[in-house]
Coordinates of N, CA and C and ligand atoms in Angstrom, one line a residue:
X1 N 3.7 -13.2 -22.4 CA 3.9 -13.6 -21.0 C 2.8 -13.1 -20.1
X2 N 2.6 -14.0 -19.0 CA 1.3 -13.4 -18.2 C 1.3 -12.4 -17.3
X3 N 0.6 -11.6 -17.1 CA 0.8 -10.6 -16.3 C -0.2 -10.5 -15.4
X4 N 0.4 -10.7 -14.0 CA -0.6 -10.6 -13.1 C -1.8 -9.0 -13.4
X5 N -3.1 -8.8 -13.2 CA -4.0 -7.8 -13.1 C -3.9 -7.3 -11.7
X6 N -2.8 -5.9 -11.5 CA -3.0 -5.4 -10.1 C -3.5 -4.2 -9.7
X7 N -4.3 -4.0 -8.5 CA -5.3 -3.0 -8.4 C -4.3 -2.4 -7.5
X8 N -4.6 -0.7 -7.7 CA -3.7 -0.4 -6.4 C -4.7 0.9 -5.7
X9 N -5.4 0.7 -4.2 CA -5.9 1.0 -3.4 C -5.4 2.5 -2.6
X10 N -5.7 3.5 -3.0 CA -5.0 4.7 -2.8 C -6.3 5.3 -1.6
X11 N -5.3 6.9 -0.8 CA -6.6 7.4 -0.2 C -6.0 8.7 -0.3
X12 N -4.5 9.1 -0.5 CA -3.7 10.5 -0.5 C -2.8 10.8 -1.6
X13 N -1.9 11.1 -1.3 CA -1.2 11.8 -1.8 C -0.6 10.8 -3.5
X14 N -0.5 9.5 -3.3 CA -0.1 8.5 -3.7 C 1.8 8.8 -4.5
X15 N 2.4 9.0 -3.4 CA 4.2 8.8 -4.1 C 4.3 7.6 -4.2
X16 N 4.0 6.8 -3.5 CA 4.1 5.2 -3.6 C 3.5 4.4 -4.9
X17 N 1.8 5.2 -5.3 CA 1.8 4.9 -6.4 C 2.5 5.0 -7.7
X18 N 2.8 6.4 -7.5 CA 3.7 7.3 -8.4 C 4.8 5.7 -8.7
X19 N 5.9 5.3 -7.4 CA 6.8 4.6 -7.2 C 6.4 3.2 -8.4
X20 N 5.5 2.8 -7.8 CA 4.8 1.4 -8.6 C 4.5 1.6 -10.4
X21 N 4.0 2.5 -10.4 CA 4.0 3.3 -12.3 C 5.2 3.3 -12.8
X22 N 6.4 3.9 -12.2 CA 7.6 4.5 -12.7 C 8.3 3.1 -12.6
X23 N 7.9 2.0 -12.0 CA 8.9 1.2 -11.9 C 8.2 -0.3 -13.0
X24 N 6.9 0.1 -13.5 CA 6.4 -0.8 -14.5 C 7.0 0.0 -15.8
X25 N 7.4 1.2 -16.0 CA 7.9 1.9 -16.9 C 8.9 1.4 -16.8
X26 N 9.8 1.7 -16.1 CA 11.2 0.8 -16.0 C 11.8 -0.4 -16.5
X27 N 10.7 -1.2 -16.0 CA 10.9 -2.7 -16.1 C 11.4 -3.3 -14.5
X28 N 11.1 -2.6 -13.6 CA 11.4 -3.4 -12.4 C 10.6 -4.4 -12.4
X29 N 8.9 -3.9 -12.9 CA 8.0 -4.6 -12.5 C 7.7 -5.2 -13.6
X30 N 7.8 -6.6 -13.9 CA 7.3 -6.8 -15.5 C 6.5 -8.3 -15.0
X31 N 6.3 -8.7 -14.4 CA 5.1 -9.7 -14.2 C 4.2 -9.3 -13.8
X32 N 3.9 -8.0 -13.6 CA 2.3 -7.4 -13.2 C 2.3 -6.0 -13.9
X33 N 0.8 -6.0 -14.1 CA 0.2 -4.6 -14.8 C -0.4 -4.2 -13.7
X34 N -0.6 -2.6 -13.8 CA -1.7 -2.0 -12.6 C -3.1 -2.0 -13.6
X35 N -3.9 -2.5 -13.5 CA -5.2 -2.5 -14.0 C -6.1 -1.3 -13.7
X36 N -6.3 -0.5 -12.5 CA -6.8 0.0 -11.7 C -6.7 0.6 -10.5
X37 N -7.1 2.0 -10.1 CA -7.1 2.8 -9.1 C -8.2 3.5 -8.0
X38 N -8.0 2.9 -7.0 CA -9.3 3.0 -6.2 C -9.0 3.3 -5.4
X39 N -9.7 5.1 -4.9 CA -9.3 5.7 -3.9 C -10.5 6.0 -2.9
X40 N -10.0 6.0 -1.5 CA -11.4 6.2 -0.9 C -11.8 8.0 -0.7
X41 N -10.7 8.3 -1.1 CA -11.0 10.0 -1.3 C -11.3 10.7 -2.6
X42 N -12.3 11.2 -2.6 CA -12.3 12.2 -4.1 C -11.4 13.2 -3.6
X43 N -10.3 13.5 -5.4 CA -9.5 14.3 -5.0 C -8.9 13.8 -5.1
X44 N -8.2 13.0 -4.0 CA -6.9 12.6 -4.1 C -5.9 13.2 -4.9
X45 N -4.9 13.3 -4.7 CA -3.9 13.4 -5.8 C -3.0 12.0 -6.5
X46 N -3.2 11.1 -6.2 CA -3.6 9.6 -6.6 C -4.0 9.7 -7.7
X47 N -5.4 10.1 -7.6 CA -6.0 10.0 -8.7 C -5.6 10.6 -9.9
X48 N -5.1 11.7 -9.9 CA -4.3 12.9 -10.9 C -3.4 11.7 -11.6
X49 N -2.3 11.2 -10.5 CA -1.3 9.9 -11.0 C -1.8 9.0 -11.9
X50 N -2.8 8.6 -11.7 CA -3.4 7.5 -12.5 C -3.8 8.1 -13.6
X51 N -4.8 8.9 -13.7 CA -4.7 9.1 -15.3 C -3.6 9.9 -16.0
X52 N -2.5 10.9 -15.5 CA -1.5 11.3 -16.1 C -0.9 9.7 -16.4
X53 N -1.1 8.8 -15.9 CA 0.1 7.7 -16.4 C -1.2 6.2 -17.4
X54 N -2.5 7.1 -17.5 CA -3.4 6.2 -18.7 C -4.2 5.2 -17.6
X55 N -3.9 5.2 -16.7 CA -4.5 3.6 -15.7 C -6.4 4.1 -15.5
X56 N -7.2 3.4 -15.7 CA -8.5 3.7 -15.2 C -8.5 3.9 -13.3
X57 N -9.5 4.9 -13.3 CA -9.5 5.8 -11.7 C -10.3 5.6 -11.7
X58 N -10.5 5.1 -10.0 CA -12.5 5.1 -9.1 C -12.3 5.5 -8.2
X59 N -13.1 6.2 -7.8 CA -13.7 7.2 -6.2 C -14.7 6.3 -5.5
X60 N -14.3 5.4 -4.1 CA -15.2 4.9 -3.3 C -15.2 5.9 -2.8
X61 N -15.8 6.6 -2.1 CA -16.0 7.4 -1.0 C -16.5 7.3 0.1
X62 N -16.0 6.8 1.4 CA -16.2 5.9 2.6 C -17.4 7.1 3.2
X63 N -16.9 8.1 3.1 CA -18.2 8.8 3.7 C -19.8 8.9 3.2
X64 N -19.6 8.7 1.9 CA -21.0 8.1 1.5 C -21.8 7.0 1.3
X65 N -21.0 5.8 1.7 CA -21.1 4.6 1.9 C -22.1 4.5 3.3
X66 N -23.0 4.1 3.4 CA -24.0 3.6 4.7 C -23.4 3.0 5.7
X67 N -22.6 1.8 5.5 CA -21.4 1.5 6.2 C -20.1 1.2 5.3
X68 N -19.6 0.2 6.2 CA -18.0 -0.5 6.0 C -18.6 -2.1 4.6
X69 N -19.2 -2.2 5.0 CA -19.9 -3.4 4.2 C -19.8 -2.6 2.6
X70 N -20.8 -1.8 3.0 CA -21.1 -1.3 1.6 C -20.1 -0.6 0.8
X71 N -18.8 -0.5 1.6 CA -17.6 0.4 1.0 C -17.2 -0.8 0.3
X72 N -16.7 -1.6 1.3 CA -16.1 -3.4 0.2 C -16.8 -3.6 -0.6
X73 N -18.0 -3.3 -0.6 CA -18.8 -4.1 -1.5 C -18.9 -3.4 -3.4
X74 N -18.6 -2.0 -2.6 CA -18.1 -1.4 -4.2 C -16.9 -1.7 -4.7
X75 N -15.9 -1.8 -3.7 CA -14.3 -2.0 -4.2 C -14.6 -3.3 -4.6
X76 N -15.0 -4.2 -4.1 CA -14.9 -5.7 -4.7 C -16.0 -5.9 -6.3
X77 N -16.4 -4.9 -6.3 CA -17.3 -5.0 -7.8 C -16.0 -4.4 -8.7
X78 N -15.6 -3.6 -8.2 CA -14.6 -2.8 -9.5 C -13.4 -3.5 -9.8
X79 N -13.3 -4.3 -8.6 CA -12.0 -5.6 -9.0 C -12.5 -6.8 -9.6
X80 N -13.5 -7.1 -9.6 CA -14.3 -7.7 -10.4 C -14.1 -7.5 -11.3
X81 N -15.0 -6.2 -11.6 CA -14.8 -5.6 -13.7 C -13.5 -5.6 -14.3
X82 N -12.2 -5.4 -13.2 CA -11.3 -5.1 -13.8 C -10.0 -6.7 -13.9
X83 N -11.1 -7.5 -13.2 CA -10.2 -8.9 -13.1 C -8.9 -8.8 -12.2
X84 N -8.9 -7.9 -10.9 CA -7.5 -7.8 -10.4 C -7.7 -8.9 -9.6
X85 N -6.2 -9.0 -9.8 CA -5.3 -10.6 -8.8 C -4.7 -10.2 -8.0
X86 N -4.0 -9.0 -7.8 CA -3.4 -8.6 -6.5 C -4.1 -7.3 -6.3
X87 N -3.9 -6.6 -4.8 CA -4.5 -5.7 -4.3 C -3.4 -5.2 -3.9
X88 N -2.8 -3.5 -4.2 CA -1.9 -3.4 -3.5 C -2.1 -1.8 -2.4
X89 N -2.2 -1.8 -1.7 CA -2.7 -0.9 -0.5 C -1.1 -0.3 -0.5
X90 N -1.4 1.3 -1.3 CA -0.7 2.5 -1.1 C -1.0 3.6 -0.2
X91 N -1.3 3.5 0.5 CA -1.4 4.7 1.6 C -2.9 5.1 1.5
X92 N -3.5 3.5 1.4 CA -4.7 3.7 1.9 C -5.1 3.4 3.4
X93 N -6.0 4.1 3.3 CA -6.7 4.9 4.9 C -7.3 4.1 5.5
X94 N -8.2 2.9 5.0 CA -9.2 2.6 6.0 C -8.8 1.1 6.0
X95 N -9.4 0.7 7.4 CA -8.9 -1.1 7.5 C -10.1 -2.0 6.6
X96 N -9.4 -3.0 6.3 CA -10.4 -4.0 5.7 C -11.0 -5.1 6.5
X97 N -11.8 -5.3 6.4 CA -12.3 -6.2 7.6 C -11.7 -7.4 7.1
X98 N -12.4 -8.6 8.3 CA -11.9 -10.4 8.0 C -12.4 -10.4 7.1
X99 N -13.4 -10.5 6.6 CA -14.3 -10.9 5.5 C -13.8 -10.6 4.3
X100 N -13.1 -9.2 3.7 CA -12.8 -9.4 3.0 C -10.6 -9.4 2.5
X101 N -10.3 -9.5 4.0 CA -9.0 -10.0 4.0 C -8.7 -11.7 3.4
X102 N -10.1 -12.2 4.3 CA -10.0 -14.0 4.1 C -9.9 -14.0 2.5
X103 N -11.0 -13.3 1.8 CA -11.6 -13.6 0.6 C -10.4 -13.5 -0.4
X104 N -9.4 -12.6 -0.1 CA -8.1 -12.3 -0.8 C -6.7 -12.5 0.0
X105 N -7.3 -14.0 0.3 CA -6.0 -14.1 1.4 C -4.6 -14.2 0.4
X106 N -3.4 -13.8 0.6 CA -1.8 -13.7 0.2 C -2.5 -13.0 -1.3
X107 N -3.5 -12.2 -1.3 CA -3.5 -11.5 -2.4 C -3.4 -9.9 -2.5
X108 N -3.3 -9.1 -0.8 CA -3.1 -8.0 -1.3 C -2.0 -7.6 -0.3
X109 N -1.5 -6.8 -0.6 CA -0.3 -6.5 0.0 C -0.1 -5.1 0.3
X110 N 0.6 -4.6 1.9 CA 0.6 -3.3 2.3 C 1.8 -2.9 2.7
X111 N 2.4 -1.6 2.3 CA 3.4 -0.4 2.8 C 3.5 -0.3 3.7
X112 N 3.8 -0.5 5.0 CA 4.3 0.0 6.7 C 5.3 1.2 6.6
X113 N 5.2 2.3 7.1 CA 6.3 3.3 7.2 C 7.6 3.2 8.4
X114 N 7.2 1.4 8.6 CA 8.4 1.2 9.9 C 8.2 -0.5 10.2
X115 N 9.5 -0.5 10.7 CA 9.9 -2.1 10.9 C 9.0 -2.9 11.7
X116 N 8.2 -3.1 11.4 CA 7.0 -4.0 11.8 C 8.0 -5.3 12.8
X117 N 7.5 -5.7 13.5 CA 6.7 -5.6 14.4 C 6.6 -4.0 15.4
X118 N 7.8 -3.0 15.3 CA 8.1 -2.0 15.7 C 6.6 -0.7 14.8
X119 N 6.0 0.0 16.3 CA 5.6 1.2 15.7 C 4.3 1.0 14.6
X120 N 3.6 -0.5 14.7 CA 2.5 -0.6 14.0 C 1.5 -0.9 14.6
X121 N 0.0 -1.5 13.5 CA -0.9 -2.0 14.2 C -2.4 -0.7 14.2
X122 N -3.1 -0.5 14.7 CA -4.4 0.2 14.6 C -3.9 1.8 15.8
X123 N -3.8 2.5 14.9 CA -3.8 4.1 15.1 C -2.1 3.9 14.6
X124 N -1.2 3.8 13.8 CA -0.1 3.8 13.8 C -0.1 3.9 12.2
X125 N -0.5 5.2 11.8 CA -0.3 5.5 10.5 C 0.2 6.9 10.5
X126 N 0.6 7.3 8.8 CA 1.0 8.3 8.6 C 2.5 9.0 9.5
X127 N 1.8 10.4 9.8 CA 3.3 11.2 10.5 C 3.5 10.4 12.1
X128 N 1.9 9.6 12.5 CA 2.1 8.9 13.9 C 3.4 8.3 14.1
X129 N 3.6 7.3 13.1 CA 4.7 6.4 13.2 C 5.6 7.0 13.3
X130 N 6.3 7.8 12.8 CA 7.6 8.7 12.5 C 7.7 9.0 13.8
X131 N 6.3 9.5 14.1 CA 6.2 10.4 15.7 C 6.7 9.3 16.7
X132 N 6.0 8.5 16.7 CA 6.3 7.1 17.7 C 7.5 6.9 17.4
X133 N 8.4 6.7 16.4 CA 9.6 6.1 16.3 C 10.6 7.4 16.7
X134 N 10.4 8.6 16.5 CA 11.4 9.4 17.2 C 10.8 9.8 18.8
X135 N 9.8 9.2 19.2 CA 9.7 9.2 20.5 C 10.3 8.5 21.5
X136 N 10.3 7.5 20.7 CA 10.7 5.9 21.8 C 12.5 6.3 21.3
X137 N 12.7 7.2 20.3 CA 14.2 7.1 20.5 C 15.1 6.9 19.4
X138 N 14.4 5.9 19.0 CA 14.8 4.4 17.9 C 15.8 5.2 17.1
X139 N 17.0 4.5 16.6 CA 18.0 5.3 16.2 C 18.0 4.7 14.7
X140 N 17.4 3.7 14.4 CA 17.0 2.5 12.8 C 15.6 2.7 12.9
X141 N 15.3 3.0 11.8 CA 13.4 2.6 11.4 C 13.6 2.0 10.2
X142 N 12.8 2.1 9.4 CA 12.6 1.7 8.0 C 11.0 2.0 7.7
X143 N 10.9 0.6 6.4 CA 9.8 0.2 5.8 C 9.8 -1.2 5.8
X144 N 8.0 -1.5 6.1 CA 8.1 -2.8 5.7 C 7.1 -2.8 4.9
X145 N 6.9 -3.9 3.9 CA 6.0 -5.0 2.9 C 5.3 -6.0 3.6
X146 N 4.3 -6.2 3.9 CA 3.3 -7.6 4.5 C 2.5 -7.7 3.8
X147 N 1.7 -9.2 3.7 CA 0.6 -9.4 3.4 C 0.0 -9.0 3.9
X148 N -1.6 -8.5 3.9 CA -2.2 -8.5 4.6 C -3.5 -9.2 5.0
X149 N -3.6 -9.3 6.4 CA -5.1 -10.4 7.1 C -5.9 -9.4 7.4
X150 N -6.2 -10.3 8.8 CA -7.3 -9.5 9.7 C -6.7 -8.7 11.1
X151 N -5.6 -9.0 11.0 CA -4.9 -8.2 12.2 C -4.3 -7.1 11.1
X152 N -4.7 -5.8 11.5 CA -3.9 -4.8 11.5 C -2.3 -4.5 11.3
X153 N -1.7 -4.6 10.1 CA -0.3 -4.8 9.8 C 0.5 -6.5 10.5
X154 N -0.5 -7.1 10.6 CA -0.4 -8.3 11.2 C 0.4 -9.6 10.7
X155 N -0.1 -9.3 8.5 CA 0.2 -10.5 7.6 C 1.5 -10.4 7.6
X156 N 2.0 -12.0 7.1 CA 3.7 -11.9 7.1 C 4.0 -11.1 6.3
X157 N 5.5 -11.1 6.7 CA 6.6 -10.3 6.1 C 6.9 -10.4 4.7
X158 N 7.0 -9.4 3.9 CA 7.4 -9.8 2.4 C 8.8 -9.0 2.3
X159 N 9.3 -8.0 2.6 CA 10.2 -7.0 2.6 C 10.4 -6.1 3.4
X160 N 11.8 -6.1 3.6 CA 12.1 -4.7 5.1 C 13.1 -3.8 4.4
X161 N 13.1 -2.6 4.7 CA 14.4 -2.3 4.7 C 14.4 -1.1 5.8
X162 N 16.2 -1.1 6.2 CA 16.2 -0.2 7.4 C 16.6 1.3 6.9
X163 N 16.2 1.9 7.6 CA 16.5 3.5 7.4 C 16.7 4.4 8.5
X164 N 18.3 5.1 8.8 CA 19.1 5.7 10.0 C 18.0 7.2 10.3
X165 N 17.9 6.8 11.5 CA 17.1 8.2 11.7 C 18.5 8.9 12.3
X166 N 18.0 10.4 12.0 CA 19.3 11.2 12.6 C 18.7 12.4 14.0
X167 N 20.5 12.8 13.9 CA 19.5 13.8 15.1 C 18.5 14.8 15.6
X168 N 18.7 15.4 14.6 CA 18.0 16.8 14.2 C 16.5 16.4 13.3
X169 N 15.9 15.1 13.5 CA 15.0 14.6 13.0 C 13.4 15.1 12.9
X170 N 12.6 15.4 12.2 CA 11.2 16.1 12.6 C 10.8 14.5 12.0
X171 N 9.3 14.3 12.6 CA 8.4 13.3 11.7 C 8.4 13.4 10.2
X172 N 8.2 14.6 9.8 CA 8.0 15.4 8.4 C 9.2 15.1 7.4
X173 N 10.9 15.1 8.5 CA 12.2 14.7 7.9 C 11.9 13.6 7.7
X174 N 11.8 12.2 8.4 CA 11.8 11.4 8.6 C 11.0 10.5 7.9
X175 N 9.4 10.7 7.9 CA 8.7 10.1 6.6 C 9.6 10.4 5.6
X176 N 9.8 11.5 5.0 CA 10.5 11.5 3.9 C 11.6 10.9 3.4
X177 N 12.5 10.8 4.2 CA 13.2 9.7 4.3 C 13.4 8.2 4.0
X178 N 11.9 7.9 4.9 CA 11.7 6.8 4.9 C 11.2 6.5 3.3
X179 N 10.2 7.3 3.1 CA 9.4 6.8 2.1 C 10.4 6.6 0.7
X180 N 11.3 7.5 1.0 CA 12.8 7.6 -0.9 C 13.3 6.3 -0.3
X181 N 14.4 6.3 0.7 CA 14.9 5.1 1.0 C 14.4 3.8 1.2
X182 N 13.5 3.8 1.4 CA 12.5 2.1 1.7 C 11.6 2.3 1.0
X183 N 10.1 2.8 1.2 CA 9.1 2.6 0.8 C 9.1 2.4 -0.6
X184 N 9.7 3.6 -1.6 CA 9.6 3.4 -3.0 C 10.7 2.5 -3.4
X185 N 11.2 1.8 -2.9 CA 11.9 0.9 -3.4 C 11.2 -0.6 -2.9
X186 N 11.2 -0.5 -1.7 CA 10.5 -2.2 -1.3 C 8.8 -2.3 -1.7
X187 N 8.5 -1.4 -2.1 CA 6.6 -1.8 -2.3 C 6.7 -2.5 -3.9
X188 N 7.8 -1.7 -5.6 CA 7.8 -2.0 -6.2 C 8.3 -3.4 -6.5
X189 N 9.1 -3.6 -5.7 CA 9.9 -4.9 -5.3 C 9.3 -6.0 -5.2
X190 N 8.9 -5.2 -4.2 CA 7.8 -7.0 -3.4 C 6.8 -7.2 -4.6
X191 N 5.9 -6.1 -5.5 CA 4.7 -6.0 -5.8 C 6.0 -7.6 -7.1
X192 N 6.6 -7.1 -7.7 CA 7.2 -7.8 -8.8 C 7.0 -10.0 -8.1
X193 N 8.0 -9.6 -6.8 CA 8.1 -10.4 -6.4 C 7.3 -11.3 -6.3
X194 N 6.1 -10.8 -5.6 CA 4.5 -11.2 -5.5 C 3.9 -12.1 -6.8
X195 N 3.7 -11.1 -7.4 CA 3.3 -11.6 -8.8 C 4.2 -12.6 -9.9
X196 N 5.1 -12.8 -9.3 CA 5.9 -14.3 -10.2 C 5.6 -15.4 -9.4
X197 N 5.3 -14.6 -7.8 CA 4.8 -16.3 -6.9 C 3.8 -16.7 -7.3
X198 N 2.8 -15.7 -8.2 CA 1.0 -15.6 -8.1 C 1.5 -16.5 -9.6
X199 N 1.9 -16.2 -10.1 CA 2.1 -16.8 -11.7 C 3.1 -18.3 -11.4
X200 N 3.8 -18.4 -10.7 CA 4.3 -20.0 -10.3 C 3.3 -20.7 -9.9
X201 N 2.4 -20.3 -9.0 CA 1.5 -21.0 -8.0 C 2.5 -21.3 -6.4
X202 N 3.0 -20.6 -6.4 CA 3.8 -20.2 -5.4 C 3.2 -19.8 -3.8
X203 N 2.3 -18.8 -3.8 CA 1.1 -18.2 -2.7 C -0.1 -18.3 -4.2
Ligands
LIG301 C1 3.1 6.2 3.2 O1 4.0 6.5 4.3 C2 2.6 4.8 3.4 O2 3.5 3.9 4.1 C3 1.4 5.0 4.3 O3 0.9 6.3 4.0 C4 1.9 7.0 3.3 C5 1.2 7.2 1.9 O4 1.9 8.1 1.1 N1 0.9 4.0 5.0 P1 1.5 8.2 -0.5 O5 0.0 8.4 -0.6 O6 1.9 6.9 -1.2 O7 2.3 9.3 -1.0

């Protein structure tokens, strides 16, 4: 049977990655393989994940890169060599430009740590969001799944799910939260999902 080739785009800690491995182990995921791991940090702990679980690891490293060009320009060589079909952005760091969002249009797909349209968009990453969403109040957050474009958490929706914030809440409670109850559950989801559309001719 076919198996989509999917790259997964790390910059930290990667639990989400972790999430995506453990659930091709499973069998959540069985229309896609992770082919590849590309992180824009050396170090990472990402990277540890990937070869504890056999997957080949690469280090872009955005700060050595001359620009933004030349950072794509590596990640798109190593998806190259590796033949990936989907891209899946796990708590990576840096934005992708049009150029190469168009080039992979409905082919890579990103984690939100909150209900998009709510709490997203350019500077609204990490513990921010949590921060923003127990600022404004919000008594529901979640996780969302989108494709992604050229707008900033912009691409449609692939998966939501809601998650109760409580009262006694820190940012630090609350990612965490989010990330068991939503994130690791809807990223492997969608990624499955994704990849039987990519194999129908679906997107
Ligand atoms: C997650 O909250 C994800 O939504 C995000 O950054 C965090 C990454 O965590 N955008 P990890 O590296 O997957 O542990």
């Amino acid at each position: 049977m076919k198996k989509v080739k999917i790259a997964v785009l790390v910059s930290g800690g990667g639990t989400n990655l972790q999430a995506l491995i453990d659930a091709q182990n499973s069998g959540v995921i069985t229309s896609g393989k992770i082919v590849c791991v590309i992180s824009s940090k050396p170090g990472a702990y990402a990277l540890t994940r990937a070869e504890n679980a056999g997957i080949d690891a690469y280090t872009v490293f955005k700060k050595e890169c001359k620009d933004h060009s030349e950072f794509e320009e590596k990640i798109e060589k190593i998806l190259i060599k590796k033949g990936a079909e989907l891209i899946i952005l796990a708590g990576f760091m840096s934005i992708l430009s049009a150029d190469f969002t168009k080039k992979h249009e409905n082919r890579i797909i990103n984690v939100h740590p909150a209900l998009i349209p709510s709490f997203c968009g350019a500077g609204y990453y990490g513990l921010k969001v949590h921060e923003a969403a127990l600022g404004y109040g919000v008594k529901v957050t979640g996780a969302t799944v989108h494709f992604v474009n050229e707008i900033p958490d912009g691409g449609k929706i692939i998966m939501q799910k809601a998650v109760r914030v409580h009262d006694n809440d820190t940012p630090e409670k609350l990612q965490k939260r989010v990330m068991k109850q939503a994130e690791w559950k809807i990223l492997p989801a969608s990624a499955e999902l994704v990849c039987k559309k990519i194999i129908s001719g679906e997107v």
